[in-house]
mmCIF file of C-alpha atoms and ligand atoms in Angstrom:
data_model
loop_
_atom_site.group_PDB
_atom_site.id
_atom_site.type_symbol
_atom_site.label_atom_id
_atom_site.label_comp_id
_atom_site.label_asym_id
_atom_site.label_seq_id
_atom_site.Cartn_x
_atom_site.Cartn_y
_atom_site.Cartn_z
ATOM 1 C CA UNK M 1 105.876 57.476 77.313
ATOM 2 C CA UNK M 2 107.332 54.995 75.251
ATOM 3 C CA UNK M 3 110.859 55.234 77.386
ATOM 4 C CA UNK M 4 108.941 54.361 80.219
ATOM 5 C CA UNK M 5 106.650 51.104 78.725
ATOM 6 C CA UNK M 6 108.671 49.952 76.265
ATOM 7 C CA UNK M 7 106.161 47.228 75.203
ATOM 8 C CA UNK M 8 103.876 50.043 74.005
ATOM 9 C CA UNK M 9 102.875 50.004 70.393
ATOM 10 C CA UNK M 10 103.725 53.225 68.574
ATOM 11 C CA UNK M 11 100.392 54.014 66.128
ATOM 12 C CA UNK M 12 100.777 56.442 63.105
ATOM 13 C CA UNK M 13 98.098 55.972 60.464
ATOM 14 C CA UNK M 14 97.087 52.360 61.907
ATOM 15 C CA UNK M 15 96.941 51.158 58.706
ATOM 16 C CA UNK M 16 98.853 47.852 59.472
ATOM 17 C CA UNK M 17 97.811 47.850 63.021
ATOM 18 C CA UNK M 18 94.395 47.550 62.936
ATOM 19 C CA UNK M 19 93.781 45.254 60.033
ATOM 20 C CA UNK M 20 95.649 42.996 62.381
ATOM 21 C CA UNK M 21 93.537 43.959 65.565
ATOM 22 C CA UNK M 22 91.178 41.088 65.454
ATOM 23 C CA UNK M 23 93.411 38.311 65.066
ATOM 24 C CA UNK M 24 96.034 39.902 68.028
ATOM 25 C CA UNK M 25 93.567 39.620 70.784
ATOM 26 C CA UNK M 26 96.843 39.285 73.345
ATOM 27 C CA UNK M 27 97.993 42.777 72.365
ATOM 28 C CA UNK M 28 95.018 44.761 72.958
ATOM 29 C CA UNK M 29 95.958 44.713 76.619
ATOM 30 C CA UNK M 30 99.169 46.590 75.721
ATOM 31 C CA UNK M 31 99.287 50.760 75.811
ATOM 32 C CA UNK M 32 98.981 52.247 72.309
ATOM 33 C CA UNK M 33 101.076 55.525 72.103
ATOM 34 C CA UNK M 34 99.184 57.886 69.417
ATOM 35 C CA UNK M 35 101.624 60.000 67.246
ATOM 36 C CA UNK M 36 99.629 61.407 65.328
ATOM 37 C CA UNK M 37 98.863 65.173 67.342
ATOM 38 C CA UNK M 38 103.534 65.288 67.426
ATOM 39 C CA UNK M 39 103.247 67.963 64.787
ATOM 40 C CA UNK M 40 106.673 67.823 64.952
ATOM 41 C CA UNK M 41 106.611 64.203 63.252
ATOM 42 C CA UNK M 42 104.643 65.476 60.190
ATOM 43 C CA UNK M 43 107.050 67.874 57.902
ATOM 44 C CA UNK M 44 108.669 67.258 54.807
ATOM 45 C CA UNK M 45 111.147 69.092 54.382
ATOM 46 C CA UNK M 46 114.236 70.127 52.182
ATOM 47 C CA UNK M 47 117.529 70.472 54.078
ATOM 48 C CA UNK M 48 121.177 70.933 52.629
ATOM 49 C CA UNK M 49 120.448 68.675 49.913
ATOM 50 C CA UNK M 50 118.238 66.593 51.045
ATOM 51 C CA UNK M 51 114.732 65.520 51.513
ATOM 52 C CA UNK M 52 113.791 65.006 54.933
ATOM 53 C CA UNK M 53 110.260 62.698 55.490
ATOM 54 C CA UNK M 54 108.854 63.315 59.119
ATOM 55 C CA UNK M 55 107.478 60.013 60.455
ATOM 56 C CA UNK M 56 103.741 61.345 59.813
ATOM 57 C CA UNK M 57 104.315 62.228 56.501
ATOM 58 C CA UNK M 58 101.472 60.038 54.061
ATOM 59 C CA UNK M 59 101.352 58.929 50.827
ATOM 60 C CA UNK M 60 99.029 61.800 50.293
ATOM 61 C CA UNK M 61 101.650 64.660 51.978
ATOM 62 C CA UNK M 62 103.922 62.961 48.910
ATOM 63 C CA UNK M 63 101.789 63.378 45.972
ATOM 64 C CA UNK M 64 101.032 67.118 46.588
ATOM 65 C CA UNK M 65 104.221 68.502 48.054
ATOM 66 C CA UNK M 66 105.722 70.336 45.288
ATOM 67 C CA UNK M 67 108.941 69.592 43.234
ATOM 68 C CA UNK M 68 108.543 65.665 44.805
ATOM 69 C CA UNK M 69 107.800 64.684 40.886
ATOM 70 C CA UNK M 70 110.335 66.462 39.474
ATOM 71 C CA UNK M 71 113.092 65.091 42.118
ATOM 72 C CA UNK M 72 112.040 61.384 43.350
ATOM 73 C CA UNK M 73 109.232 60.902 40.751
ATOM 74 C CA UNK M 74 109.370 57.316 42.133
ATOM 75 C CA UNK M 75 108.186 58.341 45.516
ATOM 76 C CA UNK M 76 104.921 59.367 44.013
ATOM 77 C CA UNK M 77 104.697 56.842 41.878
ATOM 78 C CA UNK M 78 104.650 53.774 44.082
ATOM 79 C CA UNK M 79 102.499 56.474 46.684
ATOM 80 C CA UNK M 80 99.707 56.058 44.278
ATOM 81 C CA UNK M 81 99.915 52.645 43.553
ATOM 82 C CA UNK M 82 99.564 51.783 47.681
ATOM 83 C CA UNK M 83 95.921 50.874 48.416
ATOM 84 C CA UNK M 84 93.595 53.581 47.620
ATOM 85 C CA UNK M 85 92.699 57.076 48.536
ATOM 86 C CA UNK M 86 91.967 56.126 52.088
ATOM 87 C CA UNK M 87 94.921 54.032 52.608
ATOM 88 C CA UNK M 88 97.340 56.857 51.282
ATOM 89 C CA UNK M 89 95.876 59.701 53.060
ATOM 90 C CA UNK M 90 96.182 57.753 56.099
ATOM 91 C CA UNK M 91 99.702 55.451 55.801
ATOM 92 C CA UNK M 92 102.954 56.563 56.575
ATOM 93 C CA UNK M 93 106.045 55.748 54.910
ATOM 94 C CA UNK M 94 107.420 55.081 58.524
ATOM 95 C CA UNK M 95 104.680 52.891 58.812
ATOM 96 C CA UNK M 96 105.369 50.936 55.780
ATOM 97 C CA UNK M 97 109.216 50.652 56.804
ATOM 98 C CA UNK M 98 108.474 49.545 60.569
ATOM 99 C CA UNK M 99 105.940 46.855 59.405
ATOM 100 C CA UNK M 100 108.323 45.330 57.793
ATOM 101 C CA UNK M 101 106.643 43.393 55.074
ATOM 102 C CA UNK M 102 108.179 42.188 52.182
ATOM 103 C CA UNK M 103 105.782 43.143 49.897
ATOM 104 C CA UNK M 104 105.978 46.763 50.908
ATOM 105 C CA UNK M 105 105.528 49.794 48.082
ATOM 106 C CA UNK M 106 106.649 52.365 49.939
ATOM 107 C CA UNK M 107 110.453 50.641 51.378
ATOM 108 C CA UNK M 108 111.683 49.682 47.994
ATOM 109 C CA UNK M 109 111.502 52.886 46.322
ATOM 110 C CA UNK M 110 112.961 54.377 49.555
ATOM 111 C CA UNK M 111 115.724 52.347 49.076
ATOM 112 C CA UNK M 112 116.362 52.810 45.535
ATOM 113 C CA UNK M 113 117.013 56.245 46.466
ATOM 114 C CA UNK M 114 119.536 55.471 49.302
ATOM 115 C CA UNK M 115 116.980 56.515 52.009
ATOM 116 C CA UNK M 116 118.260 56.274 56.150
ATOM 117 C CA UNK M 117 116.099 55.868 59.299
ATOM 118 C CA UNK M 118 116.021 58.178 61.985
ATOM 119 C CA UNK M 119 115.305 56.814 65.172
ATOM 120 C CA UNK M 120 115.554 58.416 68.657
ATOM 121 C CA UNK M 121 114.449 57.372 72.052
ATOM 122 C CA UNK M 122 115.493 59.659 75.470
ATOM 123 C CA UNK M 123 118.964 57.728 75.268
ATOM 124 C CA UNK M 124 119.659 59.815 71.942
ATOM 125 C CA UNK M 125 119.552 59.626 68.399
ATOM 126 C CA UNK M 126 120.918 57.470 65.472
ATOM 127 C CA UNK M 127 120.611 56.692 61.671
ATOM 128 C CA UNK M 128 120.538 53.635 59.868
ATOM 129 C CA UNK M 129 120.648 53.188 56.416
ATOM 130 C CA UNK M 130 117.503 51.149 54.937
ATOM 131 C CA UNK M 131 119.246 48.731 53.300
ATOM 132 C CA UNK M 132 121.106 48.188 56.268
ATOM 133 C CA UNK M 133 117.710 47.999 58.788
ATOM 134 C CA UNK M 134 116.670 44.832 58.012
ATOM 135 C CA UNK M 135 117.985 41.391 59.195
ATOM 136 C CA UNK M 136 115.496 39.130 58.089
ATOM 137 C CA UNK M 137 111.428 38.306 58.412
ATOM 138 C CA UNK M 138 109.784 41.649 60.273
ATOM 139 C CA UNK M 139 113.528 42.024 61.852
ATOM 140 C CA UNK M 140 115.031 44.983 61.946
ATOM 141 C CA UNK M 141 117.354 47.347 63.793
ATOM 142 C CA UNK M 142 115.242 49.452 66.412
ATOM 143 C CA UNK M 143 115.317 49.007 69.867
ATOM 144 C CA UNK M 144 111.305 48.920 70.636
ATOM 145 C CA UNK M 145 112.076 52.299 72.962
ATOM 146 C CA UNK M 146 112.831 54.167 69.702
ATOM 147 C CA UNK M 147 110.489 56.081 67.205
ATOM 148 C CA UNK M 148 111.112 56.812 64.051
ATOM 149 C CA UNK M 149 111.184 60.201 63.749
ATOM 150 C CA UNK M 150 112.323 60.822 60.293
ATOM 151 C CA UNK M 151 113.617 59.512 56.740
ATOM 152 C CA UNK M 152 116.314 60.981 55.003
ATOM 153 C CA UNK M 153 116.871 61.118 51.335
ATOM 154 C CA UNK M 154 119.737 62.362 49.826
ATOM 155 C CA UNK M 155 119.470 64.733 46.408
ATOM 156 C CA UNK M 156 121.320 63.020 43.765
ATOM 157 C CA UNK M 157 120.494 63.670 39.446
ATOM 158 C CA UNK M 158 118.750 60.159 38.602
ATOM 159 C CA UNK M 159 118.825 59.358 34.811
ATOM 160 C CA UNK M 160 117.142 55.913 35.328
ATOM 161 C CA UNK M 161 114.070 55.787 37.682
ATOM 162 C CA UNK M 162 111.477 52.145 37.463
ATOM 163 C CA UNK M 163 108.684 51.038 39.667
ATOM 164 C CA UNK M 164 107.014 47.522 38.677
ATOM 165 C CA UNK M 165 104.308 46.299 41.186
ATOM 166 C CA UNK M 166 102.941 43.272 39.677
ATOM 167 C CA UNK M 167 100.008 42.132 41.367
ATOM 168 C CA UNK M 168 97.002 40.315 41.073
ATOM 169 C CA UNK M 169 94.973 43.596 39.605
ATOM 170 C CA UNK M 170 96.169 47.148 38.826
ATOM 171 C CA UNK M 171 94.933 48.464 42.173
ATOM 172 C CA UNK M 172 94.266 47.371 45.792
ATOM 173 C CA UNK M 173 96.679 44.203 45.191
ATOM 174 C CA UNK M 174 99.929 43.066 47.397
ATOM 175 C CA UNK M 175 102.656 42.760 45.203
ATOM 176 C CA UNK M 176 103.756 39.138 43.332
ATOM 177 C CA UNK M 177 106.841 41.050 42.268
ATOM 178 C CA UNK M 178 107.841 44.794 43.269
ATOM 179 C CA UNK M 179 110.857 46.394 41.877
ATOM 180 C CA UNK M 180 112.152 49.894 42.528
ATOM 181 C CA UNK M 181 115.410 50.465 40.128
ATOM 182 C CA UNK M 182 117.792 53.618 39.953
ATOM 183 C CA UNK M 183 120.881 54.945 38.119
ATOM 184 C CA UNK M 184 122.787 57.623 39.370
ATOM 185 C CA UNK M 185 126.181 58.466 39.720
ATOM 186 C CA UNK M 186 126.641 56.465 42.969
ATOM 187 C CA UNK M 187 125.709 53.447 40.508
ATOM 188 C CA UNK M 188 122.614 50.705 40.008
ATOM 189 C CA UNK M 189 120.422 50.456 42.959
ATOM 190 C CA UNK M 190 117.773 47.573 41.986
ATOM 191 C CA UNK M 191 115.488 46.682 44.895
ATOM 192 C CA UNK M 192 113.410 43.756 44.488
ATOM 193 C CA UNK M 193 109.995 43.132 46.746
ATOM 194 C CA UNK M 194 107.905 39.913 47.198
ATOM 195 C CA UNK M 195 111.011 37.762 46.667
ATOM 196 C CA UNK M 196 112.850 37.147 50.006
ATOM 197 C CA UNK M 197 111.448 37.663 54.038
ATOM 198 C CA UNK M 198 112.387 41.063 53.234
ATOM 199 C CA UNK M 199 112.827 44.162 50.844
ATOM 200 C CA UNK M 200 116.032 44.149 49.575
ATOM 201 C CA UNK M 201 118.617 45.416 47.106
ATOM 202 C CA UNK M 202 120.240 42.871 44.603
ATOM 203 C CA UNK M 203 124.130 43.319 45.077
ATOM 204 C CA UNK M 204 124.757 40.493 42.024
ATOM 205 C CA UNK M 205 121.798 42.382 39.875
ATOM 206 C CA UNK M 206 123.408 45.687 40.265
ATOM 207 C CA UNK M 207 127.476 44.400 39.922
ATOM 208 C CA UNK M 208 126.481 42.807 36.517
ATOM 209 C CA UNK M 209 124.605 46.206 35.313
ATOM 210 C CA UNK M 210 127.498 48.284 36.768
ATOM 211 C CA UNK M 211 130.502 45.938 35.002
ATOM 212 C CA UNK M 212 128.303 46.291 31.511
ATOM 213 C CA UNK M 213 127.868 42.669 31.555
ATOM 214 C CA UNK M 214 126.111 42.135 28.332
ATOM 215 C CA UNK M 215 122.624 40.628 28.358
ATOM 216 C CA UNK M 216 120.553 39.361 25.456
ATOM 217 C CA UNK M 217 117.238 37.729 27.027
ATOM 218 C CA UNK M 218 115.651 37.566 30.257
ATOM 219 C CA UNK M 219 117.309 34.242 31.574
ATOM 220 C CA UNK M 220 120.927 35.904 30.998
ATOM 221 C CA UNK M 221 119.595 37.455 34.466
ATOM 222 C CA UNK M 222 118.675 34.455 35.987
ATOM 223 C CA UNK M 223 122.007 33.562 37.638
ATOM 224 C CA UNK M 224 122.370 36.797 39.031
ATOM 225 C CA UNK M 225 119.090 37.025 40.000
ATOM 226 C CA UNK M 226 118.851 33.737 41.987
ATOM 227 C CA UNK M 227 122.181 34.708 44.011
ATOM 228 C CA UNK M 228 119.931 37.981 45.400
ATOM 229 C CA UNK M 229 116.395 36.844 45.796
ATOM 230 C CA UNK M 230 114.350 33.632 47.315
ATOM 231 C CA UNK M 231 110.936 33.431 46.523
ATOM 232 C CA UNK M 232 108.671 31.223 47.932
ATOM 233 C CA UNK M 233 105.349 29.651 46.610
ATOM 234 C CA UNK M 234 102.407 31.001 48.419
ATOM 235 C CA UNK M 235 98.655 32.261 47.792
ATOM 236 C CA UNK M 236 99.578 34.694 45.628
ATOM 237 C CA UNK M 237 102.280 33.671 43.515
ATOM 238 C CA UNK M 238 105.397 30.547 42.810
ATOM 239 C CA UNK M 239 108.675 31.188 42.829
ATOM 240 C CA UNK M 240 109.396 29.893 39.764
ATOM 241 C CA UNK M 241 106.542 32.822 38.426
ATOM 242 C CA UNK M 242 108.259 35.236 40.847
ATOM 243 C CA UNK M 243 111.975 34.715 39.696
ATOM 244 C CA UNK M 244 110.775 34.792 35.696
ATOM 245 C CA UNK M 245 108.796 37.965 36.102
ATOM 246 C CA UNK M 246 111.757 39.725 38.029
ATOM 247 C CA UNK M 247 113.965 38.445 35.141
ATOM 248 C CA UNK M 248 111.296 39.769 32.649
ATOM 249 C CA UNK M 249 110.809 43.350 33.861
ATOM 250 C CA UNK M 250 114.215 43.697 34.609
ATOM 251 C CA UNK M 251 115.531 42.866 30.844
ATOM 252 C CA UNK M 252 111.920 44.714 29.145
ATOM 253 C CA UNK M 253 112.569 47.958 31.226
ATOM 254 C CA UNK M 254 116.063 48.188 30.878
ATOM 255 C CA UNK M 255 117.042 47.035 27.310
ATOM 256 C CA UNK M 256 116.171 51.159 26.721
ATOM 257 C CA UNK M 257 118.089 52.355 28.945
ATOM 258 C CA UNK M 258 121.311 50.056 29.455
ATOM 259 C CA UNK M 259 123.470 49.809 26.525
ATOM 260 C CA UNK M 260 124.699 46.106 27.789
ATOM 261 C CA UNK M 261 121.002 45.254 27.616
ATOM 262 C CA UNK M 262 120.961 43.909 23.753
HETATM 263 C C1 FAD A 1 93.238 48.102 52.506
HETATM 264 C C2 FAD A 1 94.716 48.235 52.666
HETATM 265 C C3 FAD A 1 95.509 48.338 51.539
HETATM 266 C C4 FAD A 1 96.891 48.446 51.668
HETATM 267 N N1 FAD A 1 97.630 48.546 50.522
HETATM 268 C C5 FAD A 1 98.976 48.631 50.614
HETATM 269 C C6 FAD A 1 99.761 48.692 49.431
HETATM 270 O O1 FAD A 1 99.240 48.685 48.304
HETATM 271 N N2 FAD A 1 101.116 48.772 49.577
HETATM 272 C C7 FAD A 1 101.715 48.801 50.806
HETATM 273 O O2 FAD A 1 102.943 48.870 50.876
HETATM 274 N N3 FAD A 1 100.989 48.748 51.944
HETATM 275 C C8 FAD A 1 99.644 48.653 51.878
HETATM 276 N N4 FAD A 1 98.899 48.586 53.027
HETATM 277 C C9 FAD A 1 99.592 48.581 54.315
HETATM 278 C C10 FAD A 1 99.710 49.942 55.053
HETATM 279 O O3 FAD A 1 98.705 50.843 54.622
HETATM 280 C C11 FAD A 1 101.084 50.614 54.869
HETATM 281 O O4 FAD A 1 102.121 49.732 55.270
HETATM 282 C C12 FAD A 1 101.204 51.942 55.646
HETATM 283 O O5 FAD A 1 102.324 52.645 55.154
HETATM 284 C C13 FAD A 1 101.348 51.761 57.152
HETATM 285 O O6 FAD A 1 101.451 53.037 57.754
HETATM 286 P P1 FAD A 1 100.599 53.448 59.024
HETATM 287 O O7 FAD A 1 100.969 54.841 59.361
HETATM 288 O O8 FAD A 1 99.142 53.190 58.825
HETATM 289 O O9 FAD A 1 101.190 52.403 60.088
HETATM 290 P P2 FAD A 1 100.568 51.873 61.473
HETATM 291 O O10 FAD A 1 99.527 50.845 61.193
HETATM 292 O O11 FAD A 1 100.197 52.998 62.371
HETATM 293 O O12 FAD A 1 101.892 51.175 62.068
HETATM 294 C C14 FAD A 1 102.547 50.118 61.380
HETATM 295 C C15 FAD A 1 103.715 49.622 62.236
HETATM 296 O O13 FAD A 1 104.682 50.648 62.344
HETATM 297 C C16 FAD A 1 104.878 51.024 63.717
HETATM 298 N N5 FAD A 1 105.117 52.476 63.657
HETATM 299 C C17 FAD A 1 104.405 53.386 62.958
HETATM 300 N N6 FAD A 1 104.985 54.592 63.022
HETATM 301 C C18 FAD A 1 106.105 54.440 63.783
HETATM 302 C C19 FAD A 1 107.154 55.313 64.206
HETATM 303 N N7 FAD A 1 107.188 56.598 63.860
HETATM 304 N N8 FAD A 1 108.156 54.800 64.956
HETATM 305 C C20 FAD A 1 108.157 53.485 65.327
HETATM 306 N N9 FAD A 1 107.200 52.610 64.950
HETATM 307 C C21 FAD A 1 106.199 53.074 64.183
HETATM 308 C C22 FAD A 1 103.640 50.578 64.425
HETATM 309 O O14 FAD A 1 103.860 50.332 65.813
HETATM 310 C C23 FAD A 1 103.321 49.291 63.674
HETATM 311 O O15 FAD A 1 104.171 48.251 64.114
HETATM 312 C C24 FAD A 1 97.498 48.472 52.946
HETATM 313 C C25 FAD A 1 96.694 48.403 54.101
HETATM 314 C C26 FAD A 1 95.314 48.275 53.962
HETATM 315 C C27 FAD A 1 94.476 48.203 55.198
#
């Protein structure tokens, strides 16, 4: 169906889609293709290593599938912290990655854990890493004939795993500041939210925690952190606020962990 009207809207949990209904009166003329009887789209599974997300999977499916604490703790984690009950039995972490906002929960801590995209359309299939998807405000790389049809997550031993959200109140808030950080033995992975038109990973961040750069206050981070992000002042938040609290949480919740952090 969506091969053959490619300006069809794919809906999952609608979530996104319908908060926006009222103000997109143009696009309720366009066909809405309902995913949510593919049962297909809804396991989560563990394959060769890995965990494998169908593109129905919820928050919900995430909290209370077994071992998920034990092996991506952060993946329940920011789950809980996304709306509330109704929101997470109903969202989709493909949702959350294909809505593309920049003050996601769910995409950082994907990331943070080296997560790819699945897509496939009737011309085939093909994987994208998340960091890689997107190339700037709500652009990304997915033709609109293909569906996400899965997330992968590879299985590696994590002996650092953070999730900040900083927002306006401890639940039912967008983010001022998210940050999903990991240490592993592929290296740093610090993904910062709220801070740029999209959710992205800090390359100078994580090159100054992986050289042992030594830091001894927050605004040692502030080069570094100024060459990854750029906020911008809106209703919720400066970016002068936005760049100190990234420099904050980054130097309170590692100084534990990183010996460089003094
Ligand atoms: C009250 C409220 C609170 C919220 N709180 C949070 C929060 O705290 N944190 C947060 O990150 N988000 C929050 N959200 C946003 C939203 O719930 C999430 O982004 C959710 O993950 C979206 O998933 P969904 O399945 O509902 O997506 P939908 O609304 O169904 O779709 C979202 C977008 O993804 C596309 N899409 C969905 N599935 C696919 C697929 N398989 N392939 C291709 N395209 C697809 C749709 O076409 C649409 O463009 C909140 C929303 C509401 C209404």
């Amino acid at each position: 169906m969506v091969a053959e009207r490619p300006e069809s809207i794919p809906i999952a949990g609608g979530t996104d889609l319908l908060v926006h209904w009222p103000a997109r009166v143009a696009e309720h003329e366009r066909a809405y293709v309902d995913l949510s009887r593919i049962a297909e789209l809804r396991s989560i599974a563990w394959k060769n290593g890995e965990l494998v997300l169908g593109a129905l999977a919820t928050y919900w499916d995430v909290i209370h599938a077994g071992r998920m604490n034990e092996a991506y703790p952060l993946l329940v984690t920011a789950a809980r912290q996304v709306g509330a009950v109704q929101i997470q039995t109903r969202g989709t972490w493909a949702g959350n990655i294909v809505n593309a906002s920049p003050a996601a929960d769910g995409v950082p801590v994907l990331m943070a854990y080296d997560a790819t995209v699945v897509l496939e359309s009737t011309r085939g299939r093909e994987e994208v890493p998340l960091d890689a998807f997107y190339s700037g405000y709500k652009q990304m790389t997915k033709r609109p004939d293909q569906l996400v049809v899965a997330i992968r997550i590879p299985w590696r031993e994590y002996d650092v795993a953070i999730f900040e959200k900083v927002g306006g109140r401890r639940a039912q808030a967008i983010a001022k500041v998210g940050l999903a950080i990991t240490h592993s033995k592929a290296g740093w992975r610090v993904v910062a939210a709220s801070v740029a038109p999209t959710v992205r990973r800090c390359p100078a961040v994580e090159r100054l925690l992986n050289e042992g750069t030594p830091v001894r206050s927050p605004d040692d981070l502030l080069p570094a952190i100024e060459r990854d992000v750029t906020p911008i002042d809106d209703l919720r938040s400066t970016a002068s606020y936005r760049k100190r609290v990234m420099a904050r949480l980054l130097y309170y919740d590692l100084r534990g962990v990183c010996p460089a952090f003094q």
